[in-house]
Amino acid sequence: MNLSELKKGQAGRVLRIEAVPALRKRLIDMGVLAGEVIRVEGVAPFGDPMEVLVRNYRLSLRKHEVEGILVEEVQ
């Protein structure tokens, strides 16, 4: 599943990032790496942007950015 499918409060472990090279590099630079747990902290009314917690800091990501982040749900 991709990160955009998780609801507020749910977490997932990053499996891989499927995005254009520039966006992929930007996400990796921000700490979104394979194996990291990422938790959805909030979602705007229309689903864009999404606030996530990764490596103990918060990021606001646009919908097209989170759709390329593949995760497996964790408890």
PDB file of N, CA, C and O in Angstrom:
ATOM      1  N   MET A   1       0.848  -1.175   0.000  1.00  0.00           N
ATOM      2  CA  MET A   1       0.000   0.000   0.000  1.00  0.00           C
ATOM      3  C   MET A   1       0.887   1.228   0.000  1.00  0.00           C
ATOM      4  O   MET A   1       2.061   1.143   0.349  1.00  0.00           O
ATOM      5  N   ASN A   2       0.326   2.359  -0.395  1.00  0.00           N
ATOM      6  CA  ASN A   2       1.136   3.575  -0.334  1.00  0.00           C
ATOM      7  C   ASN A   2       0.740   4.385   0.892  1.00  0.00           C
ATOM      8  O   ASN A   2      -0.302   4.162   1.496  1.00  0.00           O
ATOM      9  N   LEU A   3       1.595   5.298   1.265  1.00  0.00           N
ATOM     10  CA  LEU A   3       1.419   6.070   2.495  1.00  0.00           C
ATOM     11  C   LEU A   3       0.103   6.829   2.514  1.00  0.00           C
ATOM     12  O   LEU A   3      -0.499   6.994   3.568  1.00  0.00           O
ATOM     13  N   SER A   4      -0.380   7.260   1.386  1.00  0.00           N
ATOM     14  CA  SER A   4      -1.626   8.035   1.345  1.00  0.00           C
ATOM     15  C   SER A   4      -2.841   7.220   1.782  1.00  0.00           C
ATOM     16  O   SER A   4      -3.876   7.784   2.105  1.00  0.00           O
ATOM     17  N   GLU A   5      -2.729   5.900   1.822  1.00  0.00           N
ATOM     18  CA  GLU A   5      -3.837   5.045   2.234  1.00  0.00           C
ATOM     19  C   GLU A   5      -3.958   4.908   3.748  1.00  0.00           C
ATOM     20  O   GLU A   5      -4.986   4.444   4.239  1.00  0.00           O
ATOM     21  N   LEU A   6      -2.931   5.309   4.491  1.00  0.00           N
ATOM     22  CA  LEU A   6      -2.998   5.229   5.946  1.00  0.00           C
ATOM     23  C   LEU A   6      -3.837   6.373   6.490  1.00  0.00           C
ATOM     24  O   LEU A   6      -3.848   7.466   5.942  1.00  0.00           O
ATOM     25  N   LYS A   7      -4.521   6.118   7.588  1.00  0.00           N
ATOM     26  CA  LYS A   7      -5.352   7.119   8.245  1.00  0.00           C
ATOM     27  C   LYS A   7      -4.578   7.768   9.387  1.00  0.00           C
ATOM     28  O   LYS A   7      -3.535   7.272   9.814  1.00  0.00           O
ATOM     29  N   LYS A   8      -5.106   8.851   9.898  1.00  0.00           N
ATOM     30  CA  LYS A   8      -4.481   9.550  11.018  1.00  0.00           C
ATOM     31  C   LYS A   8      -4.263   8.584  12.177  1.00  0.00           C
ATOM     32  O   LYS A   8      -5.163   7.827  12.551  1.00  0.00           O
ATOM     33  N   GLY A   9      -3.048   8.571  12.715  1.00  0.00           N
ATOM     34  CA  GLY A   9      -2.706   7.692  13.834  1.00  0.00           C
ATOM     35  C   GLY A   9      -2.101   6.361  13.422  1.00  0.00           C
ATOM     36  O   GLY A   9      -1.511   5.672  14.246  1.00  0.00           O
ATOM     37  N   GLN A  10      -2.228   5.982  12.160  1.00  0.00           N
ATOM     38  CA  GLN A  10      -1.661   4.721  11.688  1.00  0.00           C
ATOM     39  C   GLN A  10      -0.194   4.923  11.314  1.00  0.00           C
ATOM     40  O   GLN A  10       0.224   6.022  10.968  1.00  0.00           O
ATOM     41  N   ALA A  11       0.550   3.814  11.380  1.00  0.00           N
ATOM     42  CA  ALA A  11       1.976   3.870  11.043  1.00  0.00           C
ATOM     43  C   ALA A  11       2.302   2.781  10.039  1.00  0.00           C
ATOM     44  O   ALA A  11       1.610   1.767   9.941  1.00  0.00           O
ATOM     45  N   GLY A  12       3.370   3.021   9.303  1.00  0.00           N
ATOM     46  CA  GLY A  12       3.826   2.036   8.330  1.00  0.00           C
ATOM     47  C   GLY A  12       5.340   2.050   8.232  1.00  0.00           C
ATOM     48  O   GLY A  12       5.981   3.057   8.525  1.00  0.00           O
ATOM     49  N   ARG A  13       5.904   0.925   7.851  1.00  0.00           N
ATOM     50  CA  ARG A  13       7.339   0.816   7.619  1.00  0.00           C
ATOM     51  C   ARG A  13       7.580   1.027   6.127  1.00  0.00           C
ATOM     52  O   ARG A  13       6.941   0.389   5.298  1.00  0.00           O
ATOM     53  N   VAL A  14       8.476   1.936   5.798  1.00  0.00           N
ATOM     54  CA  VAL A  14       8.766   2.262   4.400  1.00  0.00           C
ATOM     55  C   VAL A  14       9.431   1.067   3.721  1.00  0.00           C
ATOM     56  O   VAL A  14      10.433   0.545   4.212  1.00  0.00           O
ATOM     57  N   LEU A  15       8.843   0.621   2.623  1.00  0.00           N
ATOM     58  CA  LEU A  15       9.408  -0.469   1.837  1.00  0.00           C
ATOM     59  C   LEU A  15      10.295   0.069   0.724  1.00  0.00           C
ATOM     60  O   LEU A  15      11.409  -0.399   0.521  1.00  0.00           O
ATOM     61  N   ARG A  16       9.773   1.063   0.005  1.00  0.00           N
ATOM     62  CA  ARG A  16      10.551   1.697  -1.068  1.00  0.00           C
ATOM     63  C   ARG A  16       9.849   2.981  -1.499  1.00  0.00           C
ATOM     64  O   ARG A  16       8.696   3.216  -1.175  1.00  0.00           O
ATOM     65  N   ILE A  17      10.604   3.782  -2.240  1.00  0.00           N
ATOM     66  CA  ILE A  17      10.070   5.042  -2.759  1.00  0.00           C
ATOM     67  C   ILE A  17      10.068   4.959  -4.277  1.00  0.00           C
ATOM     68  O   ILE A  17      11.110   4.739  -4.889  1.00  0.00           O
ATOM     69  N   GLU A  18       8.885   5.101  -4.851  1.00  0.00           N
ATOM     70  CA  GLU A  18       8.739   5.092  -6.309  1.00  0.00           C
ATOM     71  C   GLU A  18       8.368   6.509  -6.745  1.00  0.00           C
ATOM     72  O   GLU A  18       7.215   6.897  -6.678  1.00  0.00           O
ATOM     73  N   ALA A  19       9.379   7.263  -7.133  1.00  0.00           N
ATOM     74  CA  ALA A  19       9.163   8.649  -7.541  1.00  0.00           C
ATOM     75  C   ALA A  19      10.241   9.038  -8.536  1.00  0.00           C
ATOM     76  O   ALA A  19      11.232   8.331  -8.699  1.00  0.00           O
ATOM     77  N   VAL A  20      10.040  10.174  -9.175  1.00  0.00           N
ATOM     78  CA  VAL A  20      11.069  10.683 -10.080  1.00  0.00           C
ATOM     79  C   VAL A  20      12.335  10.922  -9.257  1.00  0.00           C
ATOM     80  O   VAL A  20      12.264  11.187  -8.061  1.00  0.00           O
ATOM     81  N   PRO A  21      13.506  10.816  -9.875  1.00  0.00           N
ATOM     82  CA  PRO A  21      14.766  10.898  -9.125  1.00  0.00           C
ATOM     83  C   PRO A  21      14.906  12.123  -8.218  1.00  0.00           C
ATOM     84  O   PRO A  21      15.365  11.998  -7.080  1.00  0.00           O
ATOM     85  N   ALA A  22      14.498  13.290  -8.666  1.00  0.00           N
ATOM     86  CA  ALA A  22      14.642  14.498  -7.842  1.00  0.00           C
ATOM     87  C   ALA A  22      13.785  14.415  -6.574  1.00  0.00           C
ATOM     88  O   ALA A  22      14.243  14.752  -5.475  1.00  0.00           O
ATOM     89  N   LEU A  23      12.544  13.956  -6.705  1.00  0.00           N
ATOM     90  CA  LEU A  23      11.659  13.820  -5.549  1.00  0.00           C
ATOM     91  C   LEU A  23      12.154  12.704  -4.636  1.00  0.00           C
ATOM     92  O   LEU A  23      12.149  12.848  -3.413  1.00  0.00           O
ATOM     93  N   ARG A  24      12.593  11.600  -5.208  1.00  0.00           N
ATOM     94  CA  ARG A  24      13.119  10.483  -4.418  1.00  0.00           C
ATOM     95  C   ARG A  24      14.302  10.953  -3.573  1.00  0.00           C
ATOM     96  O   ARG A  24      14.371  10.673  -2.378  1.00  0.00           O
ATOM     97  N   LYS A  25      15.208  11.699  -4.168  1.00  0.00           N
ATOM     98  CA  LYS A  25      16.374  12.208  -3.438  1.00  0.00           C
ATOM     99  C   LYS A  25      15.944  13.155  -2.319  1.00  0.00           C
ATOM    100  O   LYS A  25      16.458  13.089  -1.203  1.00  0.00           O
ATOM    101  N   ARG A  26      14.986  14.011  -2.603  1.00  0.00           N
ATOM    102  CA  ARG A  26      14.495  14.959  -1.597  1.00  0.00           C
ATOM    103  C   ARG A  26      13.891  14.231  -0.398  1.00  0.00           C
ATOM    104  O   ARG A  26      14.151  14.582   0.748  1.00  0.00           O
ATOM    105  N   LEU A  27      13.087  13.202  -0.656  1.00  0.00           N
ATOM    106  CA  LEU A  27      12.482  12.431   0.427  1.00  0.00           C
ATOM    107  C   LEU A  27      13.546  11.715   1.253  1.00  0.00           C
ATOM    108  O   LEU A  27      13.492  11.702   2.487  1.00  0.00           O
ATOM    109  N   ILE A  28      14.526  11.137   0.576  1.00  0.00           N
ATOM    110  CA  ILE A  28      15.615  10.451   1.282  1.00  0.00           C
ATOM    111  C   ILE A  28      16.394  11.449   2.134  1.00  0.00           C
ATOM    112  O   ILE A  28      16.744  11.169   3.285  1.00  0.00           O
ATOM    113  N   ASP A  29      16.658  12.633   1.595  1.00  0.00           N
ATOM    114  CA  ASP A  29      17.366  13.675   2.348  1.00  0.00           C
ATOM    115  C   ASP A  29      16.598  14.089   3.607  1.00  0.00           C
ATOM    116  O   ASP A  29      17.197  14.507   4.597  1.00  0.00           O
ATOM    117  N   MET A  30      15.270  13.975   3.560  1.00  0.00           N
ATOM    118  CA  MET A  30      14.445  14.328   4.719  1.00  0.00           C
ATOM    119  C   MET A  30      14.298  13.171   5.701  1.00  0.00           C
ATOM    120  O   MET A  30      13.614  13.300   6.713  1.00  0.00           O
ATOM    121  N   GLY A  31      14.913  12.027   5.413  1.00  0.00           N
ATOM    122  CA  GLY A  31      14.887  10.912   6.349  1.00  0.00           C
ATOM    123  C   GLY A  31      13.880   9.831   6.039  1.00  0.00           C
ATOM    124  O   GLY A  31      13.702   8.908   6.828  1.00  0.00           O
ATOM    125  N   VAL A  32      13.202   9.938   4.914  1.00  0.00           N
ATOM    126  CA  VAL A  32      12.244   8.902   4.516  1.00  0.00           C
ATOM    127  C   VAL A  32      13.043   7.805   3.807  1.00  0.00           C
ATOM    128  O   VAL A  32      13.283   7.875   2.608  1.00  0.00           O
ATOM    129  N   LEU A  33      13.467   6.819   4.589  1.00  0.00           N
ATOM    130  CA  LEU A  33      14.335   5.755   4.091  1.00  0.00           C
ATOM    131  C   LEU A  33      13.648   4.408   4.236  1.00  0.00           C
ATOM    132  O   LEU A  33      12.799   4.225   5.119  1.00  0.00           O
ATOM    133  N   ALA A  34      14.027   3.454   3.406  1.00  0.00           N
ATOM    134  CA  ALA A  34      13.499   2.090   3.531  1.00  0.00           C
ATOM    135  C   ALA A  34      13.817   1.573   4.929  1.00  0.00           C
ATOM    136  O   ALA A  34      14.920   1.758   5.435  1.00  0.00           O
ATOM    137  N   GLY A  35      12.815   0.992   5.573  1.00  0.00           N
ATOM    138  CA  GLY A  35      12.981   0.450   6.913  1.00  0.00           C
ATOM    139  C   GLY A  35      12.527   1.388   8.018  1.00  0.00           C
ATOM    140  O   GLY A  35      12.285   0.957   9.141  1.00  0.00           O
ATOM    141  N   GLU A  36      12.398   2.670   7.728  1.00  0.00           N
ATOM    142  CA  GLU A  36      11.964   3.638   8.740  1.00  0.00           C
ATOM    143  C   GLU A  36      10.455   3.523   8.965  1.00  0.00           C
ATOM    144  O   GLU A  36       9.694   3.268   8.039  1.00  0.00           O
ATOM    145  N   VAL A  37      10.050   3.738  10.210  1.00  0.00           N
ATOM    146  CA  VAL A  37       8.622   3.784  10.538  1.00  0.00           C
ATOM    147  C   VAL A  37       8.158   5.220  10.381  1.00  0.00           C
ATOM    148  O   VAL A  37       8.811   6.156  10.840  1.00  0.00           O
ATOM    149  N   ILE A  38       7.029   5.370   9.707  1.00  0.00           N
ATOM    150  CA  ILE A  38       6.468   6.694   9.449  1.00  0.00           C
ATOM    151  C   ILE A  38       5.013   6.679   9.919  1.00  0.00           C
ATOM    152  O   ILE A  38       4.274   5.755   9.619  1.00  0.00           O
ATOM    153  N   ARG A  39       4.632   7.667  10.737  1.00  0.00           N
ATOM    154  CA  ARG A  39       3.288   7.722  11.322  1.00  0.00           C
ATOM    155  C   ARG A  39       2.538   8.936  10.782  1.00  0.00           C
ATOM    156  O   ARG A  39       3.094  10.028  10.708  1.00  0.00           O
ATOM    157  N   VAL A  40       1.273   8.727  10.446  1.00  0.00           N
ATOM    158  CA  VAL A  40       0.425   9.820   9.968  1.00  0.00           C
ATOM    159  C   VAL A  40      -0.083  10.593  11.185  1.00  0.00           C
ATOM    160  O   VAL A  40      -0.766  10.042  12.039  1.00  0.00           O
ATOM    161  N   GLU A  41       0.285  11.874  11.269  1.00  0.00           N
ATOM    162  CA  GLU A  41      -0.112  12.726  12.390  1.00  0.00           C
ATOM    163  C   GLU A  41      -1.346  13.558  12.065  1.00  0.00           C
ATOM    164  O   GLU A  41      -2.080  13.930  12.970  1.00  0.00           O
ATOM    165  N   GLY A  42      -1.560  13.860  10.812  1.00  0.00           N
ATOM    166  CA  GLY A  42      -2.714  14.657  10.436  1.00  0.00           C
ATOM    167  C   GLY A  42      -2.881  14.699   8.928  1.00  0.00           C
ATOM    168  O   GLY A  42      -1.927  14.506   8.184  1.00  0.00           O
ATOM    169  N   VAL A  43      -4.127  14.935   8.523  1.00  0.00           N
ATOM    170  CA  VAL A  43      -4.441  15.022   7.097  1.00  0.00           C
ATOM    171  C   VAL A  43      -5.371  16.211   6.905  1.00  0.00           C
ATOM    172  O   VAL A  43      -6.348  16.367   7.634  1.00  0.00           O
ATOM    173  N   ALA A  44      -5.065  17.054   5.938  1.00  0.00           N
ATOM    174  CA  ALA A  44      -5.916  18.201   5.629  1.00  0.00           C
ATOM    175  C   ALA A  44      -7.276  17.705   5.118  1.00  0.00           C
ATOM    176  O   ALA A  44      -7.396  16.556   4.689  1.00  0.00           O
ATOM    177  N   PRO A  45      -8.294  18.542   5.165  1.00  0.00           N
ATOM    178  CA  PRO A  45      -9.640  18.111   4.785  1.00  0.00           C
ATOM    179  C   PRO A  45      -9.751  17.407   3.425  1.00  0.00           C
ATOM    180  O   PRO A  45     -10.505  16.459   3.294  1.00  0.00           O
ATOM    181  N   PHE A  46      -9.005  17.834   2.438  1.00  0.00           N
ATOM    182  CA  PHE A  46      -9.091  17.178   1.137  1.00  0.00           C
ATOM    183  C   PHE A  46      -7.933  16.213   0.903  1.00  0.00           C
ATOM    184  O   PHE A  46      -7.664  15.805  -0.226  1.00  0.00           O
ATOM    185  N   GLY A  47      -7.207  15.855   1.983  1.00  0.00           N
ATOM    186  CA  GLY A  47      -6.127  14.889   1.881  1.00  0.00           C
ATOM    187  C   GLY A  47      -4.797  15.463   1.433  1.00  0.00           C
ATOM    188  O   GLY A  47      -3.853  14.719   1.181  1.00  0.00           O
ATOM    189  N   ASP A  48      -4.705  16.775   1.341  1.00  0.00           N
ATOM    190  CA  ASP A  48      -3.479  17.394   0.838  1.00  0.00           C
ATOM    191  C   ASP A  48      -3.249  18.711   1.555  1.00  0.00           C
ATOM    192  O   ASP A  48      -4.085  19.604   1.459  1.00  0.00           O
ATOM    193  N   PRO A  49      -2.198  18.895   2.315  1.00  0.00           N
ATOM    194  CA  PRO A  49      -1.081  17.978   2.536  1.00  0.00           C
ATOM    195  C   PRO A  49      -1.355  17.002   3.680  1.00  0.00           C
ATOM    196  O   PRO A  49      -2.386  17.076   4.345  1.00  0.00           O
ATOM    197  N   MET A  50      -0.393  16.134   3.911  1.00  0.00           N
ATOM    198  CA  MET A  50      -0.449  15.149   4.978  1.00  0.00           C
ATOM    199  C   MET A  50       0.742  15.420   5.906  1.00  0.00           C
ATOM    200  O   MET A  50       1.851  15.621   5.432  1.00  0.00           O
ATOM    201  N   GLU A  51       0.484  15.439   7.207  1.00  0.00           N
ATOM    202  CA  GLU A  51       1.567  15.622   8.166  1.00  0.00           C
ATOM    203  C   GLU A  51       1.981  14.253   8.693  1.00  0.00           C
ATOM    204  O   GLU A  51       1.134  13.475   9.137  1.00  0.00           O
ATOM    205  N   VAL A  52       3.284  13.964   8.621  1.00  0.00           N
ATOM    206  CA  VAL A  52       3.796  12.664   9.071  1.00  0.00           C
ATOM    207  C   VAL A  52       4.929  12.873  10.071  1.00  0.00           C
ATOM    208  O   VAL A  52       5.580  13.925  10.093  1.00  0.00           O
ATOM    209  N   LEU A  53       5.149  11.857  10.891  1.00  0.00           N
ATOM    210  CA  LEU A  53       6.249  11.847  11.842  1.00  0.00           C
ATOM    211  C   LEU A  53       7.222  10.766  11.407  1.00  0.00           C
ATOM    212  O   LEU A  53       6.843   9.597  11.268  1.00  0.00           O
ATOM    213  N   VAL A  54       8.463  11.151  11.170  1.00  0.00           N
ATOM    214  CA  VAL A  54       9.498  10.201  10.771  1.00  0.00           C
ATOM    215  C   VAL A  54      10.791  10.615  11.458  1.00  0.00           C
ATOM    216  O   VAL A  54      11.144  11.795  11.455  1.00  0.00           O
ATOM    217  N   ARG A  55      11.459   9.667  12.086  1.00  0.00           N
ATOM    218  CA  ARG A  55      12.731   9.918  12.776  1.00  0.00           C
ATOM    219  C   ARG A  55      12.616  11.069  13.775  1.00  0.00           C
ATOM    220  O   ARG A  55      13.482  11.921  13.881  1.00  0.00           O
ATOM    221  N   ASN A  56      11.489  11.101  14.494  1.00  0.00           N
ATOM    222  CA  ASN A  56      11.223  12.089  15.546  1.00  0.00           C
ATOM    223  C   ASN A  56      11.089  13.525  15.058  1.00  0.00           C
ATOM    224  O   ASN A  56      11.340  14.462  15.811  1.00  0.00           O
ATOM    225  N   TYR A  57      10.739  13.720  13.808  1.00  0.00           N
ATOM    226  CA  TYR A  57      10.383  15.063  13.362  1.00  0.00           C
ATOM    227  C   TYR A  57       9.223  14.997  12.386  1.00  0.00           C
ATOM    228  O   TYR A  57       8.934  13.968  11.800  1.00  0.00           O
ATOM    229  N   ARG A  58       8.525  16.117  12.278  1.00  0.00           N
ATOM    230  CA  ARG A  58       7.307  16.184  11.461  1.00  0.00           C
ATOM    231  C   ARG A  58       7.596  16.773  10.088  1.00  0.00           C
ATOM    232  O   ARG A  58       8.353  17.726   9.964  1.00  0.00           O
ATOM    233  N   LEU A  59       6.927  16.193   9.102  1.00  0.00           N
ATOM    234  CA  LEU A  59       7.017  16.678   7.726  1.00  0.00           C
ATOM    235  C   LEU A  59       5.611  16.893   7.195  1.00  0.00           C
ATOM    236  O   LEU A  59       4.702  16.133   7.514  1.00  0.00           O
ATOM    237  N   SER A  60       5.430  17.900   6.388  1.00  0.00           N
ATOM    238  CA  SER A  60       4.195  18.072   5.635  1.00  0.00           C
ATOM    239  C   SER A  60       4.515  17.723   4.194  1.00  0.00           C
ATOM    240  O   SER A  60       5.394  18.325   3.582  1.00  0.00           O
ATOM    241  N   LEU A  61       3.816  16.723   3.693  1.00  0.00           N
ATOM    242  CA  LEU A  61       4.061  16.237   2.340  1.00  0.00           C
ATOM    243  C   LEU A  61       2.797  16.361   1.506  1.00  0.00           C
ATOM    244  O   LEU A  61       1.692  16.112   1.996  1.00  0.00           O
ATOM    245  N   ARG A  62       2.961  16.718   0.252  1.00  0.00           N
ATOM    246  CA  ARG A  62       1.834  16.823  -0.675  1.00  0.00           C
ATOM    247  C   ARG A  62       1.353  15.418  -1.055  1.00  0.00           C
ATOM    248  O   ARG A  62       2.093  14.445  -0.959  1.00  0.00           O
ATOM    249  N   LYS A  63       0.128  15.355  -1.500  1.00  0.00           N
ATOM    250  CA  LYS A  63      -0.475  14.068  -1.843  1.00  0.00           C
ATOM    251  C   LYS A  63       0.323  13.324  -2.912  1.00  0.00           C
ATOM    252  O   LYS A  63       0.536  12.120  -2.811  1.00  0.00           O
ATOM    253  N   HIS A  64       0.793  14.023  -3.948  1.00  0.00           N
ATOM    254  CA  HIS A  64       1.544  13.343  -5.005  1.00  0.00           C
ATOM    255  C   HIS A  64       2.883  12.817  -4.485  1.00  0.00           C
ATOM    256  O   HIS A  64       3.430  11.871  -5.040  1.00  0.00           O
ATOM    257  N   GLU A  65       3.397  13.403  -3.408  1.00  0.00           N
ATOM    258  CA  GLU A  65       4.655  12.919  -2.828  1.00  0.00           C
ATOM    259  C   GLU A  65       4.445  11.639  -2.029  1.00  0.00           C
ATOM    260  O   GLU A  65       5.241  10.714  -2.130  1.00  0.00           O
ATOM    261  N   VAL A  66       3.375  11.569  -1.240  1.00  0.00           N
ATOM    262  CA  VAL A  66       3.153  10.381  -0.404  1.00  0.00           C
ATOM    263  C   VAL A  66       2.647   9.184  -1.202  1.00  0.00           C
ATOM    264  O   VAL A  66       2.788   8.048  -0.761  1.00  0.00           O
ATOM    265  N   GLU A  67       2.062   9.424  -2.364  1.00  0.00           N
ATOM    266  CA  GLU A  67       1.560   8.309  -3.167  1.00  0.00           C
ATOM    267  C   GLU A  67       2.689   7.418  -3.680  1.00  0.00           C
ATOM    268  O   GLU A  67       2.463   6.253  -3.994  1.00  0.00           O
ATOM    269  N   GLY A  68       3.910   7.926  -3.748  1.00  0.00           N
ATOM    270  CA  GLY A  68       5.031   7.128  -4.215  1.00  0.00           C
ATOM    271  C   GLY A  68       5.797   6.445  -3.104  1.00  0.00           C
ATOM    272  O   GLY A  68       6.786   5.761  -3.363  1.00  0.00           O
ATOM    273  N   ILE A  69       5.363   6.620  -1.856  1.00  0.00           N
ATOM    274  CA  ILE A  69       6.027   5.981  -0.719  1.00  0.00           C
ATOM    275  C   ILE A  69       5.259   4.710  -0.370  1.00  0.00           C
ATOM    276  O   ILE A  69       4.140   4.767   0.121  1.00  0.00           O
ATOM    277  N   LEU A  70       5.863   3.562  -0.654  1.00  0.00           N
ATOM    278  CA  LEU A  70       5.208   2.284  -0.385  1.00  0.00           C
ATOM    279  C   LEU A  70       5.554   1.819   1.022  1.00  0.00           C
ATOM    280  O   LEU A  70       6.731   1.822   1.418  1.00  0.00           O
ATOM    281  N   VAL A  71       4.527   1.418   1.770  1.00  0.00           N
ATOM    282  CA  VAL A  71       4.700   1.031   3.168  1.00  0.00           C
ATOM    283  C   VAL A  71       3.953  -0.262   3.459  1.00  0.00           C
ATOM    284  O   VAL A  71       3.050  -0.660   2.722  1.00  0.00           O
ATOM    285  N   GLU A  72       4.346  -0.897   4.591  1.00  0.00           N
ATOM    286  CA  GLU A  72       3.558  -1.982   5.149  1.00  0.00           C
ATOM    287  C   GLU A  72       3.094  -1.483   6.508  1.00  0.00           C
ATOM    288  O   GLU A  72       3.867  -0.850   7.248  1.00  0.00           O
ATOM    289  N   GLU A  73       1.849  -1.712   6.835  1.00  0.00           N
ATOM    290  CA  GLU A  73       1.290  -1.199   8.086  1.00  0.00           C
ATOM    291  C   GLU A  73       1.927  -1.909   9.281  1.00  0.00           C
ATOM    292  O   GLU A  73       2.171  -3.109   9.253  1.00  0.00           O
ATOM    293  N   VAL A  74       2.233  -1.129  10.321  1.00  0.00           N
ATOM    294  CA  VAL A  74       2.769  -1.665  11.576  1.00  0.00           C
ATOM    295  C   VAL A  74       1.884  -1.198  12.720  1.00  0.00           C
ATOM    296  O   VAL A  74       1.157  -0.215  12.593  1.00  0.00           O
ATOM    297  N   GLN A  75       1.962  -1.899  13.825  1.00  0.00           N
ATOM    298  CA  GLN A  75       1.153  -1.545  15.004  1.00  0.00           C
ATOM    299  C   GLN A  75       1.874  -0.613  15.915  1.00  0.00           C
ATOM    300  O   GLN A  75       2.973  -0.552  16.128  1.00  0.00           O
TER     301      GLN A  75
END
